[in-house]
Amino acid sequence: MRKKSMTKRIMAMILSVIMVLSLAGCSGGGNKNNSDNASTTNQGKSDTGSKDNGSKDSAVDTSKHEVINFLVLGNKPTNGRLEAMLKELNKILTEKVNAELQLTYVEWADWQTQYNVQLLSGDTSLDIITTATDWLYAWENTQKGAFLPLSDDMLKTYAPKTYEQVSADGDWDICKYNGEVYFIPEDHYTQYTNHGMFYRGDWAKEAGLTDGTVSKFEDLTTYFKYIKDNKDGVIPWDAGKNSGDLLGFYIQSHTNYRNLIGVNAGNYAIWSTKPDDATVSAPFMEDDTIYAAADLMKQWNDMGVWREDVLNYDGDSREEFYAGTSGADQHHSQTFYSQVKPNMDTKQAGSDSKMYAFGSENSNIAKDLKTHGAAAISANSKHPERALMVYDLLRNDEQCYRLINYGIEGTDYVITDDGKLGYPEGYDQSTDALGSDYWCGRNDDLELVNSFTWSGRPDMIEGLNKIAYDYEYENLIINKDKIDTEQAAIASVLSEYWPQLAWGKFDNPKEKIDEMRAKVKAAGYDDVKASIQADLDAFKKSQSK
């Protein structure tokens, strides 16, 4: 029924466009050049009250004002800057496509659950949805009917600039399910979101590490021990309960297992293959490295690397890192070079902050997927066409792009004398950030070089490019209907053991790992593994044709 309904919608849309174009006839045609609007060149207006939407010689009826609701991830800012930005942005959107934008936030507390509930709730107020194939369940939500299929005609008509760019890069195929496009990739933006530990190079040097550098996972033990023994009032890593999968990071740094993306058991990314070996396995079930990982976590716990109540603590380790009361923080490379490094250089002058990337010692780091950020249109949207028009402007119009990404010039940012992105005097990213969390349409062509971003960013990215691999299964879609029950049962077992192992809370980790393995086996491990293997085998066969 959904597919038939969608076909009728598309046919109706195409017919309406044809009728409007017929009415416009020879009257719509003068060239219009506006240096402030990269997406409204060479356009005409029809007699129906329509406004430019960014496509050449197009005439789309925008006589009815629409509110476009954009679902984003993150804690909603409370400093008033977002609201001020939206007020200015909506003036432009109203002028160009007679629409305004509002943002709905899925906040970080229990975000995995809340995000999927929001998408599958049938909420007709949602229009644009932030998604991703590696961390925001894009394929799963596509299969469950959360997203609207997007035809070529629909994309060409309502998001022409985006369609042109994605087509030029040949990336529509990575967004297709059963032959139809379901989301738009953020494929024109350079970033690295691999994980790693941020630490202080000055303290690492004092700890005796060569060049003050953590070059392998075990060096962190030396670093943490030095802080515990020598820095009063500092917690080596004042981590919170959601600070990262230490067991997984250890396995990544000591083996060549590569995670299969988008096939989590609950919140646990456990399924893997190895390079040039399309054999599915879960390393914690089939490799002894997990024992060494859990032993080290117990050692760190006993050392006092983190708080005793880490499993209940939800503090902000980054702010504590900035304040000098925590010796470490954990997140992405992008976070390091764009936020942490420059902030530490200012707030902890001389700290020589650095990042140890998990998997760097054995070159087990994946390049970002082009669908690490993506935009979908809700299947329940009342005005998907206008939503695409708004998205096209956010992604391609310089005025709109700067507002949604940077805020209001002079208040949220400034342009330096050398043409770079800068910030007003007294600006503090910790409290003054815009917080729009626009992570699904960034565009290198419109990005400003950030004067705040660490100058070593290009060298860091070049270094990662030399060792990182391309993920080979970007188009692999697992049939989750076959394994949902077993995956849920496995996730339930893991939730009982994994956090306790990851934060070193079991007295006998090996005993608990063996218990966990037995329960995971009983929960249907072999059946899930066989089902994923069958899907992978079919994918490999299709790629070889």
Coordinates of C-alpha atoms in Angstrom, one line a residue:
M1 CA 0.0 0.0 0.0
R2 CA 2.8 2.4 0.9
K3 CA 4.4 2.0 -2.5
K4 CA 1.2 2.5 -4.4
S5 CA 0.4 5.5 -2.4
M6 CA 3.8 7.0 -3.0
T7 CA 3.4 6.3 -6.8
K8 CA 0.2 8.3 -6.8
R9 CA 1.8 11.1 -4.8
I10 CA 4.7 11.3 -7.3
M11 CA 2.4 11.2 -10.4
A12 CA 0.2 13.9 -8.9
M13 CA 3.2 16.0 -8.1
I14 CA 4.6 15.6 -11.7
L15 CA 1.2 16.5 -13.2
S16 CA 0.8 19.6 -11.1
V17 CA 4.3 20.8 -12.1
I18 CA 3.5 20.2 -15.8
M19 CA 0.2 22.2 -15.4
V20 CA 2.0 25.1 -13.7
L21 CA 4.7 25.1 -16.3
S22 CA 2.1 25.2 -19.0
L23 CA 0.3 28.1 -17.4
A24 CA 3.6 29.9 -17.1
G25 CA 4.3 29.4 -20.8
C26 CA 6.6 31.9 -22.4
S27 CA 6.2 34.4 -19.6
G28 CA 8.7 32.9 -17.2
G29 CA 12.2 33.3 -18.3
G30 CA 14.4 36.2 -17.3
N31 CA 17.8 35.4 -15.9
K32 CA 18.3 36.4 -12.2
N33 CA 21.8 36.5 -10.7
N34 CA 22.2 37.0 -7.0
S35 CA 25.7 36.7 -5.6
D36 CA 24.3 36.1 -2.1
N37 CA 22.2 33.1 -3.3
A38 CA 24.2 30.3 -4.9
S39 CA 21.0 28.3 -5.6
T40 CA 18.8 30.9 -7.4
T41 CA 20.5 31.7 -10.6
N42 CA 18.7 31.6 -14.0
Q43 CA 15.2 31.2 -12.6
G44 CA 11.8 32.4 -13.5
K45 CA 8.6 32.9 -11.6
S46 CA 5.2 31.7 -12.6
D47 CA 1.9 33.7 -12.3
T48 CA 0.7 31.4 -9.4
G49 CA 2.5 33.2 -6.6
S50 CA 5.4 30.7 -6.7
K51 CA 8.9 31.5 -5.5
D52 CA 12.3 30.4 -6.7
N53 CA 13.4 27.0 -5.3
G54 CA 16.8 26.7 -6.9
S55 CA 16.1 24.9 -10.2
K56 CA 16.6 26.4 -13.6
D57 CA 13.4 27.5 -15.2
S58 CA 11.3 25.9 -12.6
A59 CA 8.0 27.1 -11.3
V60 CA 6.7 25.5 -8.1
D61 CA 3.6 26.7 -6.3
T62 CA 4.7 28.0 -2.8
S63 CA 1.7 30.2 -2.2
K64 CA 0.9 28.5 1.1
H65 CA 3.3 29.2 4.0
E66 CA 4.7 26.0 5.6
V67 CA 6.5 25.2 8.8
I68 CA 9.3 22.6 8.2
N69 CA 10.2 20.6 11.3
F70 CA 13.8 19.3 11.3
L71 CA 14.7 16.4 13.7
V72 CA 18.3 16.8 15.0
L73 CA 20.4 15.1 17.6
G74 CA 21.8 16.9 20.6
N75 CA 20.9 18.8 23.7
K76 CA 18.8 21.9 22.9
P77 CA 20.8 25.0 23.6
T78 CA 19.5 27.5 26.2
N79 CA 21.6 30.5 25.5
G80 CA 19.1 32.1 23.1
R81 CA 21.5 32.1 20.1
L82 CA 19.6 29.4 18.3
E83 CA 16.3 31.2 18.4
A84 CA 17.9 34.4 17.2
M85 CA 19.5 32.6 14.3
L86 CA 16.3 30.9 13.3
K87 CA 14.5 34.3 13.3
E88 CA 17.0 35.6 10.7
L89 CA 17.1 32.3 8.7
N90 CA 13.3 32.2 8.5
K91 CA 13.1 35.6 6.9
I92 CA 15.2 34.2 4.1
L93 CA 13.4 30.9 3.8
T94 CA 10.1 32.8 3.7
E95 CA 11.3 35.0 0.9
K96 CA 12.8 32.2 -1.1
V97 CA 10.3 29.3 -0.6
N98 CA 7.6 30.7 1.7
A99 CA 8.6 28.4 4.5
E100 CA 10.1 28.6 8.0
L101 CA 12.2 26.1 9.9
Q102 CA 11.9 24.8 13.4
L103 CA 14.2 22.2 15.1
T104 CA 13.1 19.3 17.3
Y105 CA 15.9 17.8 19.4
V106 CA 16.5 14.2 20.4
E107 CA 18.6 14.9 23.5
W108 CA 21.5 12.6 24.5
A109 CA 19.9 11.1 27.5
D110 CA 18.7 7.7 26.2
W111 CA 19.0 9.0 22.7
Q112 CA 19.1 5.6 21.0
T113 CA 15.7 4.7 22.3
Q114 CA 14.1 8.1 21.9
Y115 CA 15.3 8.6 18.4
N116 CA 13.7 5.4 17.1
V117 CA 10.5 6.0 19.0
Q118 CA 10.3 9.5 17.5
L119 CA 10.8 8.2 14.0
L120 CA 8.3 5.4 14.2
S121 CA 5.6 7.2 16.2
G122 CA 3.7 8.4 13.2
D123 CA 4.3 12.0 14.1
T124 CA 3.0 14.1 11.2
S125 CA 4.8 17.2 12.3
L126 CA 8.2 15.8 11.3
D127 CA 9.6 16.7 7.9
I128 CA 13.4 16.5 7.6
I129 CA 15.1 13.8 9.7
T130 CA 18.8 13.6 10.5
T131 CA 19.9 10.0 9.9
A132 CA 23.0 7.9 9.2
T133 CA 23.7 4.3 8.1
D134 CA 26.4 3.7 10.7
W135 CA 25.0 5.2 14.0
L136 CA 21.4 6.3 13.4
Y137 CA 19.8 3.2 12.0
A138 CA 19.1 4.5 8.6
W139 CA 18.6 1.1 6.9
E140 CA 16.6 -0.3 9.8
N141 CA 14.3 2.8 9.8
T142 CA 14.0 2.6 6.0
Q143 CA 12.9 -1.0 6.2
K144 CA 10.3 -0.1 8.9
G145 CA 8.8 2.6 6.7
A146 CA 10.0 5.7 8.6
F147 CA 11.3 7.5 5.4
L148 CA 9.7 8.6 2.2
P149 CA 11.2 7.3 -1.1
L150 CA 12.6 10.1 -3.2
S151 CA 12.2 9.8 -7.0
D152 CA 14.6 11.4 -9.4
D153 CA 11.9 13.7 -10.6
M154 CA 11.1 14.8 -7.0
L155 CA 14.8 15.4 -6.2
K156 CA 15.4 17.3 -9.5
T157 CA 12.4 19.5 -9.0
Y158 CA 12.6 20.3 -5.3
A159 CA 16.3 19.9 -4.4
P160 CA 18.1 20.6 -7.8
K161 CA 21.4 21.8 -6.4
T162 CA 21.7 18.9 -4.1
Y163 CA 20.6 16.4 -6.8
E164 CA 23.3 17.9 -9.2
Q165 CA 26.1 17.6 -6.7
V166 CA 25.3 14.1 -5.4
S167 CA 24.8 12.9 -9.0
A168 CA 28.2 14.4 -10.0
D169 CA 29.8 12.4 -7.2
G170 CA 27.9 9.2 -8.2
D171 CA 26.5 8.7 -4.7
W172 CA 22.8 8.1 -5.0
D173 CA 23.3 4.3 -5.2
I174 CA 24.5 4.2 -1.6
C175 CA 21.2 5.7 -0.5
K176 CA 19.0 3.1 -2.3
Y177 CA 16.8 0.4 -0.8
N178 CA 15.0 -1.9 -3.3
G179 CA 16.0 0.4 -6.0
E180 CA 14.6 3.6 -4.5
V181 CA 16.5 6.5 -2.8
Y182 CA 15.5 7.0 0.8
F183 CA 17.9 9.6 2.0
I184 CA 20.5 12.2 0.9
P185 CA 24.1 11.6 1.8
E186 CA 26.4 14.2 3.4
D187 CA 28.9 13.2 0.7
H188 CA 30.6 16.6 0.1
Y189 CA 32.1 17.2 3.5
T190 CA 35.5 16.0 4.9
Q191 CA 35.6 14.7 8.4
Y192 CA 37.0 11.9 10.5
T193 CA 34.8 10.5 13.3
N194 CA 37.0 7.6 14.4
H195 CA 37.4 7.5 18.2
G196 CA 40.4 8.1 20.4
M197 CA 41.6 9.4 23.8
F198 CA 42.5 13.0 24.3
Y199 CA 45.3 13.6 26.8
R200 CA 47.9 16.1 27.9
G201 CA 51.2 15.9 26.1
D202 CA 53.0 17.8 28.9
W203 CA 51.9 15.2 31.5
A204 CA 52.6 12.3 29.2
K205 CA 56.2 13.6 28.8
E206 CA 56.4 13.9 32.6
A207 CA 55.2 10.3 32.8
G208 CA 58.2 9.2 30.7
L209 CA 56.4 8.5 27.5
T210 CA 58.6 9.1 24.4
D211 CA 58.0 12.6 23.0
G212 CA 55.1 12.9 25.4
T213 CA 53.1 10.7 23.1
V214 CA 50.7 7.8 23.7
S215 CA 51.4 5.5 20.8
K216 CA 49.7 2.3 21.9
F217 CA 46.8 1.4 24.1
E218 CA 48.9 0.2 27.0
D219 CA 50.7 3.6 27.2
L220 CA 47.5 4.9 28.7
T221 CA 48.1 2.9 31.8
T222 CA 51.5 4.6 32.3
Y223 CA 49.8 8.0 31.7
F224 CA 46.9 7.4 34.0
K225 CA 49.1 6.0 36.8
Y226 CA 51.4 9.0 36.7
I227 CA 48.4 11.4 37.1
K228 CA 46.9 9.3 39.9
D229 CA 50.2 9.4 41.8
N230 CA 51.3 13.0 41.0
K231 CA 48.4 15.3 40.2
D232 CA 46.4 16.2 43.3
G233 CA 42.8 16.9 42.7
V234 CA 42.8 15.4 39.2
I235 CA 41.0 12.2 38.2
P236 CA 43.0 10.5 35.5
W237 CA 39.9 10.1 33.3
D238 CA 36.7 11.4 34.9
A239 CA 34.6 9.4 32.6
G240 CA 30.8 9.0 32.7
K241 CA 28.8 5.9 32.1
N242 CA 28.4 6.7 28.4
S243 CA 32.0 7.6 27.7
G244 CA 32.6 4.9 25.1
D245 CA 33.1 1.2 24.5
L246 CA 36.5 0.5 26.0
L247 CA 36.3 -3.2 25.3
G248 CA 35.6 -2.6 21.7
F249 CA 38.3 0.0 21.4
Y250 CA 40.9 -2.4 23.0
I251 CA 39.9 -5.2 20.5
Q252 CA 40.1 -2.7 17.6
S253 CA 43.7 -1.8 18.7
H254 CA 44.9 -5.4 19.2
T255 CA 43.2 -7.3 16.3
N256 CA 42.2 -6.8 12.7
Y257 CA 38.5 -7.3 13.3
R258 CA 36.4 -4.7 11.5
N259 CA 32.9 -3.9 12.7
L260 CA 29.9 -4.7 10.4
I261 CA 28.0 -1.4 10.4
G262 CA 24.3 -1.1 11.0
V263 CA 23.7 -4.5 12.6
N264 CA 24.0 -3.8 16.3
A265 CA 22.5 -6.0 19.0
G266 CA 20.7 -3.2 20.8
N267 CA 23.4 -0.6 21.5
Y268 CA 26.3 -3.1 21.0
A269 CA 28.2 -3.2 17.8
I270 CA 29.5 -6.8 18.1
W271 CA 29.5 -8.3 14.6
S272 CA 32.7 -8.2 12.5
T273 CA 34.7 -9.5 9.6
K274 CA 38.4 -9.4 8.9
P275 CA 40.1 -7.9 5.8
D276 CA 39.7 -10.1 2.7
D277 CA 37.7 -12.6 4.8
A278 CA 34.0 -12.3 4.5
T279 CA 33.4 -14.5 7.5
V280 CA 31.1 -13.1 10.1
S281 CA 32.0 -13.4 13.8
A282 CA 31.8 -11.6 17.1
P283 CA 35.3 -11.2 18.5
F284 CA 34.2 -11.2 22.1
M285 CA 32.8 -14.7 21.4
E286 CA 35.5 -16.1 19.3
D287 CA 38.8 -14.4 20.2
D288 CA 40.7 -14.4 23.5
T289 CA 41.6 -10.7 23.3
I290 CA 38.4 -9.9 25.3
Y291 CA 40.1 -11.5 28.4
A292 CA 43.1 -9.2 28.2
A293 CA 40.8 -6.2 27.6
A294 CA 38.7 -6.9 30.7
D295 CA 41.7 -7.5 32.8
L296 CA 43.1 -4.1 31.9
M297 CA 39.8 -2.4 32.6
K298 CA 39.8 -4.0 36.1
Q299 CA 43.4 -2.8 36.6
W300 CA 42.3 0.7 35.6
N301 CA 39.4 0.6 37.9
D302 CA 41.5 -0.6 40.8
M303 CA 44.0 2.2 40.1
G304 CA 41.3 4.8 40.4
V305 CA 41.4 5.9 36.8
W306 CA 37.7 6.9 37.0
R307 CA 35.2 7.4 39.8
E308 CA 34.1 4.5 41.8
D309 CA 30.5 5.3 40.8
V310 CA 31.3 5.6 37.1
L311 CA 28.4 3.5 36.1
N312 CA 26.0 6.1 37.5
Y313 CA 28.1 9.2 36.8
D314 CA 26.9 11.5 34.0
G315 CA 29.3 14.5 34.4
D316 CA 31.0 16.3 31.6
S317 CA 34.6 15.0 31.2
R318 CA 35.4 17.5 28.5
E319 CA 34.7 20.5 30.6
E320 CA 36.7 18.9 33.4
F321 CA 39.6 18.3 30.9
Y322 CA 39.4 22.0 30.0
A323 CA 39.4 22.9 33.7
G324 CA 42.5 20.7 34.4
T325 CA 40.6 18.4 36.8
S326 CA 40.5 15.4 34.4
G327 CA 43.5 14.1 32.5
A328 CA 41.7 12.7 29.6
D329 CA 38.5 12.8 27.4
Q330 CA 37.3 10.5 24.6
H331 CA 35.6 11.2 21.3
H332 CA 36.2 11.8 17.6
S333 CA 39.2 13.1 15.6
Q334 CA 36.9 15.9 14.3
T335 CA 36.1 16.9 17.9
F336 CA 39.8 17.0 18.7
Y337 CA 41.0 19.2 15.9
S338 CA 38.0 21.5 15.8
Q339 CA 37.2 21.9 19.5
V340 CA 39.4 20.2 22.1
K341 CA 42.9 21.1 20.8
P342 CA 42.2 24.8 20.3
N343 CA 40.2 25.0 23.6
M344 CA 43.0 23.3 25.5
D345 CA 45.6 25.6 24.0
T346 CA 43.6 28.5 25.4
K347 CA 42.3 27.1 28.7
Q348 CA 45.3 25.0 29.6
A349 CA 48.2 26.9 28.0
G350 CA 51.2 24.7 27.5
S351 CA 49.2 21.4 28.0
D352 CA 50.2 20.2 24.5
S353 CA 47.0 18.2 24.2
K354 CA 47.1 15.3 21.8
M355 CA 44.9 12.4 20.6
Y356 CA 45.6 8.7 20.6
A357 CA 43.4 7.2 17.9
F358 CA 42.2 3.7 18.8
G359 CA 43.5 1.3 16.2
S360 CA 46.3 3.6 15.0
E361 CA 49.1 1.2 16.1
N362 CA 47.7 -1.5 13.9
S363 CA 46.1 0.6 11.1
N364 CA 42.6 -0.6 12.1
I365 CA 40.7 2.7 11.4
A366 CA 37.9 3.1 8.9
K367 CA 37.3 6.2 6.8
D368 CA 34.0 7.9 7.4
L369 CA 31.0 6.7 5.4
K370 CA 29.5 9.2 3.1
T371 CA 26.2 8.4 4.9
H372 CA 27.7 9.0 8.4
G373 CA 25.5 12.0 8.0
A374 CA 22.4 11.9 5.9
A375 CA 19.0 13.6 5.5
A376 CA 15.7 11.8 5.1
I377 CA 12.2 13.0 4.6
S378 CA 9.6 11.6 7.1
A379 CA 7.1 9.2 5.5
N380 CA 4.5 11.1 7.5
S381 CA 5.5 14.6 6.3
K382 CA 2.5 16.7 5.2
H383 CA 4.7 18.7 2.8
P384 CA 7.8 16.7 1.7
E385 CA 8.3 18.8 -1.4
R386 CA 8.7 22.0 0.6
A387 CA 11.0 20.2 3.1
L388 CA 13.3 19.3 0.2
M389 CA 13.3 22.9 -1.0
V390 CA 14.3 24.1 2.5
Y391 CA 17.0 21.4 2.7
D392 CA 18.4 22.4 -0.7
L393 CA 18.8 26.0 0.6
L394 CA 20.4 25.0 3.8
R395 CA 22.9 22.8 2.0
N396 CA 23.7 25.1 -1.0
D397 CA 22.7 28.7 -0.4
E398 CA 25.5 30.7 1.2
Q399 CA 23.3 32.9 3.4
C400 CA 21.3 30.0 4.7
Y401 CA 24.4 27.8 5.1
R402 CA 26.2 30.3 7.2
L403 CA 23.2 30.9 9.4
I404 CA 22.4 27.2 10.1
N405 CA 26.1 26.3 10.6
Y406 CA 27.7 29.4 12.2
G407 CA 24.8 31.7 13.4
I408 CA 24.6 35.5 13.0
E409 CA 27.7 37.3 11.8
G410 CA 29.0 39.7 14.3
T411 CA 27.2 37.9 17.2
D412 CA 28.0 34.2 16.8
Y413 CA 31.0 34.6 14.5
V414 CA 33.1 37.1 12.6
I415 CA 35.0 36.9 9.3
T416 CA 38.7 37.6 9.9
D417 CA 40.8 39.9 7.8
D418 CA 42.2 36.9 6.0
G419 CA 38.7 35.6 5.2
K420 CA 38.5 32.9 7.9
L421 CA 35.8 32.0 10.4
G422 CA 36.5 33.7 13.7
Y423 CA 34.6 34.5 16.9
P424 CA 33.8 37.8 18.8
E425 CA 35.9 38.8 21.7
G426 CA 34.9 37.0 24.8
Y427 CA 33.3 34.1 22.9
D428 CA 33.4 30.8 24.8
Q429 CA 32.5 27.7 22.8
S430 CA 31.4 25.9 25.9
T431 CA 28.6 28.4 26.7
D432 CA 28.1 30.4 23.5
A433 CA 27.9 27.6 20.9
L434 CA 25.0 27.9 18.4
G435 CA 24.0 24.2 18.9
S436 CA 22.0 23.8 15.6
D437 CA 23.6 20.4 15.2
Y438 CA 23.2 20.4 11.4
W439 CA 25.1 17.2 10.6
C440 CA 23.4 16.0 7.5
G441 CA 24.2 18.5 4.7
R442 CA 27.5 20.2 5.3
N443 CA 29.3 21.2 2.2
D444 CA 33.0 21.8 1.7
D445 CA 32.2 24.3 -1.1
L446 CA 30.7 26.6 1.5
E447 CA 32.6 25.8 4.6
L448 CA 34.7 28.6 6.1
V449 CA 38.2 27.8 7.2
N450 CA 37.9 28.0 10.9
S451 CA 40.6 30.2 12.5
F452 CA 39.8 28.5 15.8
T453 CA 40.4 25.0 14.4
W454 CA 43.8 23.6 15.2
S455 CA 46.3 24.4 12.4
G456 CA 47.5 20.8 12.5
R457 CA 44.1 19.5 11.2
P458 CA 45.4 19.0 7.6
D459 CA 48.4 17.0 8.8
M460 CA 46.2 15.0 11.1
I461 CA 43.8 14.1 8.3
E462 CA 46.6 13.3 6.0
G463 CA 48.1 10.9 8.6
L464 CA 44.7 9.2 9.0
N465 CA 44.2 8.9 5.2
K466 CA 47.5 7.0 5.0
I467 CA 46.4 4.3 7.4
A468 CA 42.6 4.3 7.2
Y469 CA 40.7 1.8 5.0
D470 CA 37.6 2.2 2.9
Y471 CA 34.6 0.3 4.4
E472 CA 33.7 -2.3 1.8
Y473 CA 30.1 -3.0 2.8
E474 CA 28.6 0.4 2.5
N475 CA 25.6 -1.0 0.5
L476 CA 25.1 -4.1 2.7
I477 CA 21.7 -4.2 4.2
I478 CA 21.0 -6.9 6.7
N479 CA 17.5 -8.6 6.9
K480 CA 16.9 -7.7 10.5
D481 CA 13.4 -9.2 10.6
K482 CA 14.9 -12.6 10.7
I483 CA 17.1 -11.9 13.7
D484 CA 15.3 -9.2 15.7
T485 CA 14.2 -11.5 18.5
E486 CA 17.6 -13.1 18.9
Q487 CA 19.4 -9.8 18.7
A488 CA 17.2 -8.4 21.4
A489 CA 18.0 -11.4 23.6
I490 CA 21.7 -11.0 23.0
A491 CA 21.5 -7.3 23.8
S492 CA 19.8 -8.1 27.0
V493 CA 22.6 -10.5 28.0
L494 CA 25.3 -7.9 27.0
S495 CA 23.6 -5.2 29.0
E496 CA 24.0 -7.4 32.1
Y497 CA 27.7 -8.0 31.6
W498 CA 29.3 -5.5 29.2
P499 CA 29.2 -2.3 31.3
Q500 CA 30.5 -4.1 34.4
L501 CA 33.4 -5.6 32.3
A502 CA 34.1 -2.3 30.5
W503 CA 34.5 -0.4 33.8
G504 CA 36.4 -3.2 35.6
K505 CA 33.7 -3.9 38.2
F506 CA 33.9 -7.7 38.2
D507 CA 36.4 -9.4 40.6
N508 CA 36.9 -12.3 38.2
P509 CA 36.5 -11.0 34.6
K510 CA 37.3 -14.3 32.9
E511 CA 34.6 -16.1 34.8
K512 CA 32.1 -13.5 33.9
I513 CA 33.1 -13.5 30.2
D514 CA 32.6 -17.2 30.1
E515 CA 29.2 -16.8 31.7
M516 CA 28.3 -14.1 29.2
R517 CA 29.4 -16.3 26.3
A518 CA 27.3 -19.2 27.4
K519 CA 24.2 -16.9 27.7
V520 CA 24.8 -15.2 24.4
K521 CA 25.1 -18.6 22.8
A522 CA 21.8 -19.7 24.4
A523 CA 20.2 -16.5 23.2
G524 CA 20.6 -17.5 19.6
Y525 CA 24.2 -16.4 18.6
D526 CA 24.7 -19.1 16.0
D527 CA 21.4 -18.4 14.3
V528 CA 22.1 -14.7 14.1
K529 CA 25.6 -15.3 12.8
A530 CA 24.3 -17.7 10.1
S531 CA 21.6 -15.2 9.0
I532 CA 24.1 -12.3 8.7
Q533 CA 26.5 -14.5 6.9
A534 CA 23.9 -15.4 4.3
D535 CA 23.1 -11.8 3.7
L536 CA 26.8 -11.0 3.4
D537 CA 27.4 -13.9 1.0
A538 CA 24.5 -12.7 -1.2
F539 CA 25.9 -9.2 -1.2
K540 CA 29.3 -10.3 -2.2
K541 CA 27.8 -12.4 -5.0
S542 CA 25.8 -9.4 -6.3
Q543 CA 29.0 -7.3 -6.3
S544 CA 30.9 -9.8 -8.3
K545 CA 28.4 -9.8 -11.2

